[in-house]
Amino acid sequence: MRCEFAQWDLFETDELARLRLLVARFVSETDWEAARGMDLTDEVRVVIAAQASVLLLGLEIDEYFDVSSVIVHRSTVKLSGAHRSTAGTMSDAPQHLAGQATPGGPVVLAWSAVRQGARFPRQGNNVVYHEFAHRLDMLSGITDGTPPLGSDKAAVRWAEVCTPAYERVVAGESALRPYAATNPAEFFAVATEAFFTRPDVLVQHERELYVALRAFYRQDTIRRLNAELST
Ligand SMILES: [Zn+2]
């Protein structure tokens, strides 16, 4: 099916074959729910599944094991009640969420934000990459910004790179958007967005972080971007 996910052409033939399998599996095995007013078409399912599956492309897992369901809203979800703001202070102001992922619970997505990310894949942020990066983070048992890395050596290297990179965001000295300073879990989710959408910016300002993410995801997003620019 041809649809709004703008990046099908960027993948190598073998990547595309795996991506199509992952997407088909995600679409068929996910429990999809439409919030009131949302028309949950096949295209909506495929656009979400395609972006979620991009993260799995180089990994040795084929599914997000603990995702019970995906709930799709038409636009951003307004939440009221006290919450911690990006500045770390408590706030009662309503929140407008483009997405949310909680351990063992559903992934909530606003279609307006998903579509924006699919149509403009180089805009620098992407709610589907963000929320499903959280799901990968949760696979290690705790949501702390460290996904399953496979070895102690890789975990040590991850901490060596991510700790100072996180400190730079907190200090306001990073190319990552400020929301990454919320906590290490948000840092990983925002860094994942940058890795897949603007790897050129990431590699220029946070080269070691780019390399760490390339090693984790086993995808060379700079090479993919360069191929896009040369066509
Ligand atoms: Zn988040």
Tab-separated table of C-alpha atoms and ligand atoms in Angstrom:
chain	number	residue	atom	x	y	z
A	1	MET	CA	0.000	0.000	0.000
A	2	ARG	CA	1.258	3.425	-0.905
A	3	CYS	CA	0.560	5.947	1.801
A	4	GLU	CA	1.655	8.937	3.767
A	5	PHE	CA	4.877	7.511	5.167
A	6	ALA	CA	7.323	9.528	3.065
A	7	GLN	CA	10.440	7.406	3.486
A	8	TRP	CA	9.787	4.063	1.791
A	9	ASP	CA	12.226	4.979	-0.986
A	10	LEU	CA	15.138	5.496	1.396
A	11	PHE	CA	15.605	1.910	2.401
A	12	GLU	CA	17.863	-0.622	0.741
A	13	THR	CA	16.117	-3.607	-0.853
A	14	ASP	CA	16.875	-5.989	2.040
A	15	GLU	CA	15.872	-3.381	4.618
A	16	LEU	CA	12.636	-2.763	2.772
A	17	ALA	CA	11.801	-6.462	2.754
A	18	ARG	CA	12.262	-6.649	6.540
A	19	LEU	CA	10.395	-3.378	7.046
A	20	ARG	CA	7.398	-4.672	5.140
A	21	LEU	CA	7.329	-7.839	7.257
A	22	LEU	CA	7.580	-5.833	10.472
A	23	VAL	CA	4.815	-3.491	9.370
A	24	ALA	CA	2.491	-6.343	8.399
A	25	ARG	CA	3.105	-8.007	11.757
A	26	PHE	CA	2.619	-4.784	13.708
A	27	VAL	CA	-0.630	-3.979	11.915
A	28	SER	CA	-2.102	-7.444	12.419
A	29	GLU	CA	-0.944	-8.134	15.991
A	30	THR	CA	-1.659	-4.752	17.567
A	31	ASP	CA	-4.952	-4.094	19.293
A	32	TRP	CA	-5.964	-0.803	17.660
A	33	GLU	CA	-8.391	1.584	19.287
A	34	ALA	CA	-9.839	4.798	17.877
A	35	ALA	CA	-10.608	7.603	20.281
A	36	ARG	CA	-13.879	9.424	19.710
A	37	GLY	CA	-13.932	11.267	16.388
A	38	MET	CA	-10.978	9.369	14.911
A	39	ASP	CA	-11.421	7.422	11.666
A	40	LEU	CA	-8.973	4.555	12.110
A	41	THR	CA	-8.295	3.613	8.505
A	42	ASP	CA	-5.787	1.088	7.142
A	43	GLU	CA	-3.633	4.011	6.102
A	44	VAL	CA	-3.491	5.321	9.675
A	45	ARG	CA	-2.463	1.872	10.898
A	46	VAL	CA	0.241	1.490	8.246
A	47	VAL	CA	1.716	4.968	8.781
A	48	ILE	CA	2.033	4.341	12.522
A	49	ALA	CA	3.286	0.784	12.058
A	50	ALA	CA	5.864	1.871	9.469
A	51	GLN	CA	7.429	4.443	11.739
A	52	ALA	CA	7.352	2.169	14.794
A	53	SER	CA	8.947	-0.589	12.718
A	54	VAL	CA	11.812	1.624	11.499
A	55	LEU	CA	13.239	1.486	15.016
A	56	LEU	CA	13.264	-2.337	14.942
A	57	LEU	CA	14.889	-2.622	11.517
A	58	GLY	CA	18.425	-3.402	12.723
A	59	LEU	CA	17.486	-5.007	16.051
A	60	GLU	CA	17.119	-8.707	16.712
A	61	ILE	CA	13.547	-8.307	17.862
A	62	ASP	CA	10.512	-8.287	15.630
A	63	GLU	CA	7.870	-6.791	17.870
A	64	TYR	CA	7.205	-4.555	20.838
A	65	PHE	CA	6.396	-7.401	23.212
A	66	ASP	CA	4.499	-5.523	25.878
A	67	VAL	CA	2.477	-3.096	23.793
A	68	SER	CA	-1.096	-3.994	24.711
A	69	SER	CA	-2.732	-1.549	22.342
A	70	VAL	CA	-2.327	1.614	20.332
A	71	ILE	CA	-4.975	4.278	20.895
A	72	VAL	CA	-5.208	6.883	18.154
A	73	HIS	CA	-6.705	10.306	18.764
A	74	ARG	CA	-7.584	12.744	16.012
A	75	SER	CA	-5.468	15.536	17.499
A	76	THR	CA	-3.473	16.267	20.620
A	77	VAL	CA	-4.849	14.977	23.889
A	78	LYS	CA	-5.632	17.527	26.567
A	79	LEU	CA	-4.735	16.374	30.054
A	80	SER	CA	-5.537	18.316	33.196
A	81	GLY	CA	-4.121	17.884	36.679
A	82	ALA	CA	-0.751	18.488	38.281
A	83	HIS	CA	2.301	17.339	36.354
A	84	ARG	CA	6.000	18.036	36.214
A	85	SER	CA	6.902	20.596	33.552
A	86	THR	CA	9.980	20.401	31.329
A	87	ALA	CA	11.633	22.912	33.643
A	88	GLY	CA	11.201	20.398	36.486
A	89	THR	CA	8.630	22.420	38.417
A	90	MET	CA	5.083	21.266	39.170
A	91	SER	CA	2.340	22.801	37.056
A	92	ASP	CA	-1.471	22.719	36.903
A	93	ALA	CA	-1.640	24.099	33.358
A	94	PRO	CA	-3.385	21.737	30.892
A	95	GLN	CA	-1.006	19.576	28.854
A	96	HIS	CA	-1.516	18.913	25.158
A	97	LEU	CA	0.072	15.554	24.480
A	98	ALA	CA	1.007	14.316	21.018
A	99	GLY	CA	1.691	10.899	22.467
A	100	GLN	CA	2.234	8.865	25.587
A	101	ALA	CA	3.745	5.481	26.447
A	102	THR	CA	3.409	3.879	29.845
A	103	PRO	CA	4.895	0.540	30.968
A	104	GLY	CA	2.470	-2.300	30.289
A	105	GLY	CA	-0.185	0.113	29.032
A	106	PRO	CA	-1.239	1.368	25.633
A	107	VAL	CA	0.695	3.735	23.403
A	108	VAL	CA	-1.408	6.839	22.844
A	109	LEU	CA	-0.837	8.866	19.675
A	110	ALA	CA	-2.369	11.986	18.138
A	111	TRP	CA	-2.901	11.382	14.426
A	112	SER	CA	-2.320	15.072	13.613
A	113	ALA	CA	1.213	14.780	15.036
A	114	VAL	CA	1.869	11.352	13.511
A	115	ARG	CA	0.855	12.605	10.056
A	116	GLN	CA	3.030	15.683	10.417
A	117	GLY	CA	6.046	13.487	11.236
A	118	ALA	CA	5.340	11.178	8.304
A	119	ARG	CA	4.892	14.008	5.800
A	120	PHE	CA	7.900	15.969	6.985
A	121	PRO	CA	10.383	13.315	8.027
A	122	ARG	CA	13.274	15.788	8.349
A	123	GLN	CA	11.468	18.232	10.615
A	124	GLY	CA	13.540	17.089	13.604
A	125	ASN	CA	10.867	15.542	15.761
A	126	ASN	CA	8.621	12.528	15.404
A	127	VAL	CA	6.074	11.369	17.952
A	128	VAL	CA	6.054	7.729	16.827
A	129	TYR	CA	9.838	7.384	17.086
A	130	HIS	CA	9.615	9.104	20.450
A	131	GLU	CA	6.958	6.883	22.024
A	132	PHE	CA	8.345	3.636	20.649
A	133	ALA	CA	11.846	4.578	21.803
A	134	HIS	CA	10.260	4.651	25.264
A	135	ARG	CA	8.951	1.128	24.630
A	136	LEU	CA	12.448	-0.075	23.735
A	137	ASP	CA	13.771	1.601	26.872
A	138	MET	CA	11.092	-0.225	28.917
A	139	LEU	CA	12.261	-3.618	27.599
A	140	SER	CA	15.157	-3.509	30.059
A	141	GLY	CA	12.667	-3.470	32.943
A	142	ILE	CA	13.054	0.123	34.020
A	143	THR	CA	12.501	3.298	32.036
A	144	ASP	CA	15.801	5.059	32.558
A	145	GLY	CA	17.041	5.996	29.107
A	146	THR	CA	19.036	2.786	28.682
A	147	PRO	CA	17.535	0.251	26.267
A	148	PRO	CA	18.762	-3.385	26.295
A	149	LEU	CA	22.355	-3.081	25.073
A	150	GLY	CA	23.404	-6.717	25.054
A	151	SER	CA	26.657	-6.527	27.010
A	152	ASP	CA	28.263	-4.887	30.037
A	153	LYS	CA	30.872	-3.333	27.763
A	154	ALA	CA	28.187	-1.684	25.648
A	155	ALA	CA	26.404	-0.452	28.793
A	156	VAL	CA	29.607	1.146	30.088
A	157	ARG	CA	30.202	2.873	26.776
A	158	TRP	CA	26.549	3.994	26.669
A	159	ALA	CA	26.886	5.668	30.074
A	160	GLU	CA	30.223	7.265	29.105
A	161	VAL	CA	28.563	8.913	26.114
A	162	CYS	CA	25.035	9.621	27.340
A	163	THR	CA	25.808	11.017	30.784
A	164	PRO	CA	27.789	14.050	29.554
A	165	ALA	CA	25.421	14.480	26.584
A	166	TYR	CA	22.484	14.575	29.011
A	167	GLU	CA	24.338	17.081	31.191
A	168	ARG	CA	24.811	19.320	28.140
A	169	VAL	CA	21.048	19.300	27.480
A	170	VAL	CA	20.334	20.149	31.106
A	171	ALA	CA	22.834	23.016	30.851
A	172	GLY	CA	21.127	24.271	27.682
A	173	GLU	CA	24.224	23.505	25.585
A	174	SER	CA	22.900	20.835	23.232
A	175	ALA	CA	21.440	20.594	19.747
A	176	LEU	CA	18.722	18.310	21.164
A	177	ARG	CA	15.442	20.024	21.905
A	178	PRO	CA	15.062	21.098	25.550
A	179	TYR	CA	12.447	18.441	26.360
A	180	ALA	CA	15.365	15.973	26.446
A	181	ALA	CA	16.409	17.595	29.740
A	182	THR	CA	13.235	16.330	31.483
A	183	ASN	CA	14.924	13.073	32.568
A	184	PRO	CA	17.196	10.385	31.018
A	185	ALA	CA	14.203	8.514	29.536
A	186	GLU	CA	13.077	11.609	27.639
A	187	PHE	CA	16.698	12.211	26.645
A	188	PHE	CA	16.818	8.802	24.933
A	189	ALA	CA	13.446	9.329	23.233
A	190	VAL	CA	14.381	12.791	21.935
A	191	ALA	CA	17.851	11.608	20.886
A	192	THR	CA	16.176	8.781	18.944
A	193	GLU	CA	14.003	11.332	17.134
A	194	ALA	CA	17.119	13.315	16.202
A	195	PHE	CA	18.976	10.169	15.110
A	196	PHE	CA	16.257	9.201	12.637
A	197	THR	CA	15.078	12.624	11.488
A	198	ARG	CA	18.119	14.939	11.579
A	199	PRO	CA	21.214	12.751	11.898
A	200	ASP	CA	23.223	15.490	10.160
A	201	VAL	CA	22.538	17.907	13.015
A	202	LEU	CA	23.127	15.206	15.610
A	203	VAL	CA	26.457	14.096	14.163
A	204	GLN	CA	27.644	17.673	13.866
A	205	HIS	CA	26.917	18.581	17.495
A	206	GLU	CA	26.876	15.242	19.339
A	207	ARG	CA	29.066	12.933	17.306
A	208	GLU	CA	29.643	10.351	20.060
A	209	LEU	CA	25.921	10.188	20.784
A	210	TYR	CA	25.250	9.608	17.085
A	211	VAL	CA	27.804	6.768	17.080
A	212	ALA	CA	26.273	5.228	20.224
A	213	LEU	CA	22.793	5.317	18.697
A	214	ARG	CA	24.101	3.909	15.408
A	215	ALA	CA	25.638	1.024	17.358
A	216	PHE	CA	22.403	0.390	19.277
A	217	TYR	CA	19.952	0.663	16.365
A	218	ARG	CA	22.443	-0.866	13.862
A	219	GLN	CA	21.385	1.646	11.251
A	220	ASP	CA	23.473	4.287	9.507
A	221	THR	CA	21.007	7.144	9.258
A	222	ILE	CA	23.621	9.560	7.903
A	223	ARG	CA	24.233	7.253	4.940
A	224	ARG	CA	20.485	7.082	4.381
A	225	LEU	CA	20.199	10.869	4.510
A	226	ASN	CA	23.111	11.315	2.093
A	227	ALA	CA	21.487	8.878	-0.339
A	228	GLU	CA	18.284	10.931	-0.104
A	229	LEU	CA	20.137	14.169	-0.799
A	230	SER	CA	21.938	12.715	-3.816
A	231	THR	CA	18.762	11.600	-5.598
B	1	ZN	ZN	8.529	11.003	26.219
